[in-house]
Tab-separated table of C-alpha atoms in Angstrom:
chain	number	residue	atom	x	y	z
A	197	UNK	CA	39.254	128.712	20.300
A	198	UNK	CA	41.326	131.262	19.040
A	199	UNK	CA	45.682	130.742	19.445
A	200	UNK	CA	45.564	134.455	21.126
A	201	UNK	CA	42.841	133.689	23.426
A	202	UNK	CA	44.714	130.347	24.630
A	203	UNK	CA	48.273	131.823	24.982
A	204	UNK	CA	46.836	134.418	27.754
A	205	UNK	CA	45.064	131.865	29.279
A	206	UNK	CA	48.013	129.560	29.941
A	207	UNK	CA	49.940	133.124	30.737
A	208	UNK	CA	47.892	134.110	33.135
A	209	UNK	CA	47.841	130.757	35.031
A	210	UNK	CA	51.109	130.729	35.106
A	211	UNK	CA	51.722	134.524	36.293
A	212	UNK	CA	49.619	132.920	39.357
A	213	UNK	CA	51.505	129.821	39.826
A	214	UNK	CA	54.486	131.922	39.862
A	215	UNK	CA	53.122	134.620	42.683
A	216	UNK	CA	51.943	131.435	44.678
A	217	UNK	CA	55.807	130.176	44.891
A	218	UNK	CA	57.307	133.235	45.178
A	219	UNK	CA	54.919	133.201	48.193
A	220	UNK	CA	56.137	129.611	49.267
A	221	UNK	CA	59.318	130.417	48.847
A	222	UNK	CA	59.428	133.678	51.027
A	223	UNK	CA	57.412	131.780	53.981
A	224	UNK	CA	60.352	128.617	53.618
A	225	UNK	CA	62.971	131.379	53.607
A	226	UNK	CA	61.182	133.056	56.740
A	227	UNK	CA	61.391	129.941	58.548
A	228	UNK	CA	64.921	129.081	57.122
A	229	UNK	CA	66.028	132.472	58.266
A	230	UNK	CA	64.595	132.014	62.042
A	231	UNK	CA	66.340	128.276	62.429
A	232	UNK	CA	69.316	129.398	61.594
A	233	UNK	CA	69.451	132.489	64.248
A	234	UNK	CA	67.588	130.579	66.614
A	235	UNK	CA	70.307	128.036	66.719
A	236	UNK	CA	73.221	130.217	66.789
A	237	UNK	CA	71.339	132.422	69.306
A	238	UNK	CA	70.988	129.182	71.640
A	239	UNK	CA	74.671	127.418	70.895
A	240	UNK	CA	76.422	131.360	71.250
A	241	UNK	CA	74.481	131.463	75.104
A	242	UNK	CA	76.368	127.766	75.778
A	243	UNK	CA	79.737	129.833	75.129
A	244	UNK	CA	80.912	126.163	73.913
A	245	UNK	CA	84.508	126.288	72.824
A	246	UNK	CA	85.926	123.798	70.819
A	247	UNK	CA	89.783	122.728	71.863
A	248	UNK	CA	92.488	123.972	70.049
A	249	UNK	CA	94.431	121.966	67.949
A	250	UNK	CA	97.601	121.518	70.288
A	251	UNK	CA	95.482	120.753	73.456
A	252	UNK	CA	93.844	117.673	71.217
A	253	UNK	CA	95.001	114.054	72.707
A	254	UNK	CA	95.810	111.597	70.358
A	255	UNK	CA	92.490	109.724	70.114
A	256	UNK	CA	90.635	113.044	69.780
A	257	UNK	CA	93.101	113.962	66.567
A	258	UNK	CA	91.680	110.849	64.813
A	259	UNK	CA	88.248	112.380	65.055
A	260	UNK	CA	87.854	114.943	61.438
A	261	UNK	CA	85.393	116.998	63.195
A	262	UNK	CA	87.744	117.843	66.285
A	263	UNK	CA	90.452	118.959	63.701
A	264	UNK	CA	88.312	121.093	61.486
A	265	UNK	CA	86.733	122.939	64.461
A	266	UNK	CA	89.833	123.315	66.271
A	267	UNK	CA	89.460	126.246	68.298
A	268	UNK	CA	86.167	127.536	67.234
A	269	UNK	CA	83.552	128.801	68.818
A	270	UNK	CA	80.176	126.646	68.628
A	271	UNK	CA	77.468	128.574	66.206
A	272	UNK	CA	76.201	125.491	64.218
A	273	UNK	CA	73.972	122.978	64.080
A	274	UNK	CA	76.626	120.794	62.156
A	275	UNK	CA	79.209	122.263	65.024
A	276	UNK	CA	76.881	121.072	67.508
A	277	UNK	CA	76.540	117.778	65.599
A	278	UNK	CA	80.630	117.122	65.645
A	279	UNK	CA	80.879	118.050	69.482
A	280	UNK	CA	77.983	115.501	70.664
A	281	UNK	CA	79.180	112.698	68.270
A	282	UNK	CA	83.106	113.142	68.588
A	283	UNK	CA	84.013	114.893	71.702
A	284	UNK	CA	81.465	114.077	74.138
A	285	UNK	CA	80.707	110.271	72.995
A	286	UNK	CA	84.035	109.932	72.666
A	287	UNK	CA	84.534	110.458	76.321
A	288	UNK	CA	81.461	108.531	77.097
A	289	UNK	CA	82.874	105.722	75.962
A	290	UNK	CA	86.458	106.193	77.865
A	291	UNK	CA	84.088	106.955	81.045
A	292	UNK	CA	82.562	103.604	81.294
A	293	UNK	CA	83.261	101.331	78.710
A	294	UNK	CA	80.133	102.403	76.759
A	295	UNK	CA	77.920	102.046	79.104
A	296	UNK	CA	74.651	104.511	79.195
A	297	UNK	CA	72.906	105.493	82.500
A	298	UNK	CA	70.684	102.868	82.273
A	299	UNK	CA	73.440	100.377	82.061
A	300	UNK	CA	75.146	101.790	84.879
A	301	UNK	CA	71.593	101.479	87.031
A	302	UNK	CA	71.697	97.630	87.584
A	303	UNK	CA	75.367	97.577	88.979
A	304	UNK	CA	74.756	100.864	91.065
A	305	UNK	CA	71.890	98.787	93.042
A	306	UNK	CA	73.965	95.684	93.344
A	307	UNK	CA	76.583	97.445	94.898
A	308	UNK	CA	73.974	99.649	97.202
A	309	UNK	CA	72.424	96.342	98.307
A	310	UNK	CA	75.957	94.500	98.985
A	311	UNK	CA	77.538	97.840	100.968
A	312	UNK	CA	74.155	97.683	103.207
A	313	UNK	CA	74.390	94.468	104.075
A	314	UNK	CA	78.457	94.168	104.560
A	315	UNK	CA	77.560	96.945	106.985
A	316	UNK	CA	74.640	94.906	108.535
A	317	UNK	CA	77.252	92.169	109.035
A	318	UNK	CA	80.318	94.374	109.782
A	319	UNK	CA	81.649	92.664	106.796
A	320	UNK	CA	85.530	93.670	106.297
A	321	UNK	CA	85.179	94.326	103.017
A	322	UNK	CA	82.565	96.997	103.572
A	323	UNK	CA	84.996	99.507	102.624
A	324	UNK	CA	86.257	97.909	99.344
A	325	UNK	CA	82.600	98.135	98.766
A	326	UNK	CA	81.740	101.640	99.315
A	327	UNK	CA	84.518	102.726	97.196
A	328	UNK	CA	83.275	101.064	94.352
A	329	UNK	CA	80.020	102.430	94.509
A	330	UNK	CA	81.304	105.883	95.015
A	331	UNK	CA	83.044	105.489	91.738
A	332	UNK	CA	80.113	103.776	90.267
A	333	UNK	CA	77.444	106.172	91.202
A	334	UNK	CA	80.603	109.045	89.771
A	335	UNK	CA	80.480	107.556	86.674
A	336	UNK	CA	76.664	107.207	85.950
A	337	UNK	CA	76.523	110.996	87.263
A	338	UNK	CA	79.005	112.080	84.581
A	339	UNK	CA	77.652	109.748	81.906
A	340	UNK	CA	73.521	110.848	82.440
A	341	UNK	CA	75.372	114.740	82.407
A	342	UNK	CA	77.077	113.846	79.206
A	343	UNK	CA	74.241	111.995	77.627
A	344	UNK	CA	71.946	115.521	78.523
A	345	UNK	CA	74.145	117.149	77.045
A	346	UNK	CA	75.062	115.021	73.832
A	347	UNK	CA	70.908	114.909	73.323
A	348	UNK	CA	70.511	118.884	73.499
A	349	UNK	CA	73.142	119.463	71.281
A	350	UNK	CA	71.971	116.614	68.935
A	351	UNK	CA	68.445	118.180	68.767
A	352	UNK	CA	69.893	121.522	67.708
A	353	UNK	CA	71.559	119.749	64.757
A	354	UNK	CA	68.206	118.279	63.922
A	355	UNK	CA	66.361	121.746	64.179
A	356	UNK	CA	69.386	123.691	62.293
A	357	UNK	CA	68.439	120.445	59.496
A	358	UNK	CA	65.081	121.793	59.412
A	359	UNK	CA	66.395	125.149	58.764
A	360	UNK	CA	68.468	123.845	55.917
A	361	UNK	CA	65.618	122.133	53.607
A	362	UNK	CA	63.384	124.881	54.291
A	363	UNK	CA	66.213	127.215	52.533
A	364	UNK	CA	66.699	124.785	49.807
A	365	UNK	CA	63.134	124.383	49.365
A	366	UNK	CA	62.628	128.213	49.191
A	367	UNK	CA	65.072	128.090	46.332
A	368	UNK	CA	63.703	125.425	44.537
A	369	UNK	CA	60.432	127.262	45.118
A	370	UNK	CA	62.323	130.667	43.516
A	371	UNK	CA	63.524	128.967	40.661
A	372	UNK	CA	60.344	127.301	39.331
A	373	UNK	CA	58.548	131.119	39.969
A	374	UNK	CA	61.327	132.430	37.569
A	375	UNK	CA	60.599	129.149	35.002
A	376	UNK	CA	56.990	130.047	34.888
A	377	UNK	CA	57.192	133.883	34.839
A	378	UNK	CA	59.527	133.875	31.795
A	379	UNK	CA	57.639	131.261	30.300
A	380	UNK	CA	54.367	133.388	30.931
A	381	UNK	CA	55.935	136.666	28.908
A	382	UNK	CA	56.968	134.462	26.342
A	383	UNK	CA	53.387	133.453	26.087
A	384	UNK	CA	51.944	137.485	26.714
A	385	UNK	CA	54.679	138.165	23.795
A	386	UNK	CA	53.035	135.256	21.446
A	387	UNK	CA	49.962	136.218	22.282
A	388	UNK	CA	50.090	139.952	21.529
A	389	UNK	CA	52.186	139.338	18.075
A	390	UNK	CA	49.401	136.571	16.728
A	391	UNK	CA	46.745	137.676	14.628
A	392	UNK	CA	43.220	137.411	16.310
A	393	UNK	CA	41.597	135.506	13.498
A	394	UNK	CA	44.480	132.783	14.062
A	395	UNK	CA	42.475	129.688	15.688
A	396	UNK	CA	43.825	127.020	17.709
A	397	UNK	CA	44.526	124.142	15.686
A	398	UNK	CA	41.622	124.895	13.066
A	399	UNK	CA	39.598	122.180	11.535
A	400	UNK	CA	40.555	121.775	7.786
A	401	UNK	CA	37.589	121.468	5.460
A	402	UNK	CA	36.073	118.112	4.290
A	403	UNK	CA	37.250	118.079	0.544
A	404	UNK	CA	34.483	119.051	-2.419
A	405	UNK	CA	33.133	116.075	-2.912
A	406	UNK	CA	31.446	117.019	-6.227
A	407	UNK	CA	34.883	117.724	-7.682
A	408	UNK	CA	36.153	113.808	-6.138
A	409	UNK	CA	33.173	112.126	-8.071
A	410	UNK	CA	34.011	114.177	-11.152
């Protein structure tokens, strides 16, 4: 095979290589392009407000998140990210002891079955009773509100993450279409300055073997 013949082969193979990632890369871009206004489009409706820096209570300070946002105006995924993890599970935790909804379930019917039958038995602690499932059914209201919350916001990070590989994907896809279409003019530019007789690693002649014997 002939050196020219070889160089526009490889060339030309990777001309299409390099139009097929370029491709890639403008489809992973697309989709880069639509997470990232999708998600600011969504968090911007929430009108979610971080708190200013002087309004933060001490435990909230010790949280880097709070104190880099301070003030802002949620537009992230990583902004949503920080609010979920530090703001709102922070308060979860203050609201009762760290205790989910589900957690809260099982004492919430205790309490429901002891109030019904201190009133069945005009039991004088009925009242004692009530009050502590009116702040026990409060609580598990604001925690399953908070959780809601926390989860929505936590699935925007995730989506705004799917927004970020697809971006550095596109530009790992951009930068191996640039590799491959300079390496493919170097090879055009080889092939056009190489002689056409020039072969491909050419097969050297067995030696005269008259002129060995002799």
């Amino acid at each position: 095979m002939k050196r020219r013949t070889l160089d526009l082969m490889f060339s030309l193979g990777g001309v299409a290589i390099a139009i097929l990632l370029t491709v890639a890369g403008l489809v992973l871009s697309a989709n880069a392009n639509f997470a990232n206004t999708y998600v600011a489009d969504q968090l911007t409706q929430q009108n979610i407000t971080f708190k200013t820096l002087d309004t933060l209570t001490p435990e909230e300070r010790e949280q880097p998140g709070l104190v880099e946002y301070a003030g802002q105006k949620m537009t992230t995924g990583k902004q949503a990210e920080v609010y979920a993890n530090e703001f709102i599970g922070l308060h979860l935790k203050n609201t009762a002891g760290g205790k989910t909804y589900a957690d809260l379930g099982v004492p919430q019917a205790q309490l429901r079955t002891q109030v019904a039958e201190a009133a069945k038995n005009n039991d004088p602690n009925l009242a004692a009773l009530q009050q502590q499932l009116a702040d026990v059914t409060a609580q598990r209201e604001t925690v399953f509100k908070g959780e809601t919350l926390r989860g929505l916001l936590l699935t925007t990070y995730g989506f705004s993450e799917f927004g970020v590989k697809a971006g550095q994907a596109a530009l790992v896809a951009y930068l191996a279409a640039l590799v491959l279409a300079l390496l493919s003019i170097a090879g055009f530019i080889h092939a056009f300055t190489t002689p056409r007789t020039v072969a491909f690693a050419p097969v050297e002649g067995a030696p005269n073997r008259e002129r060995i014997d002799a």
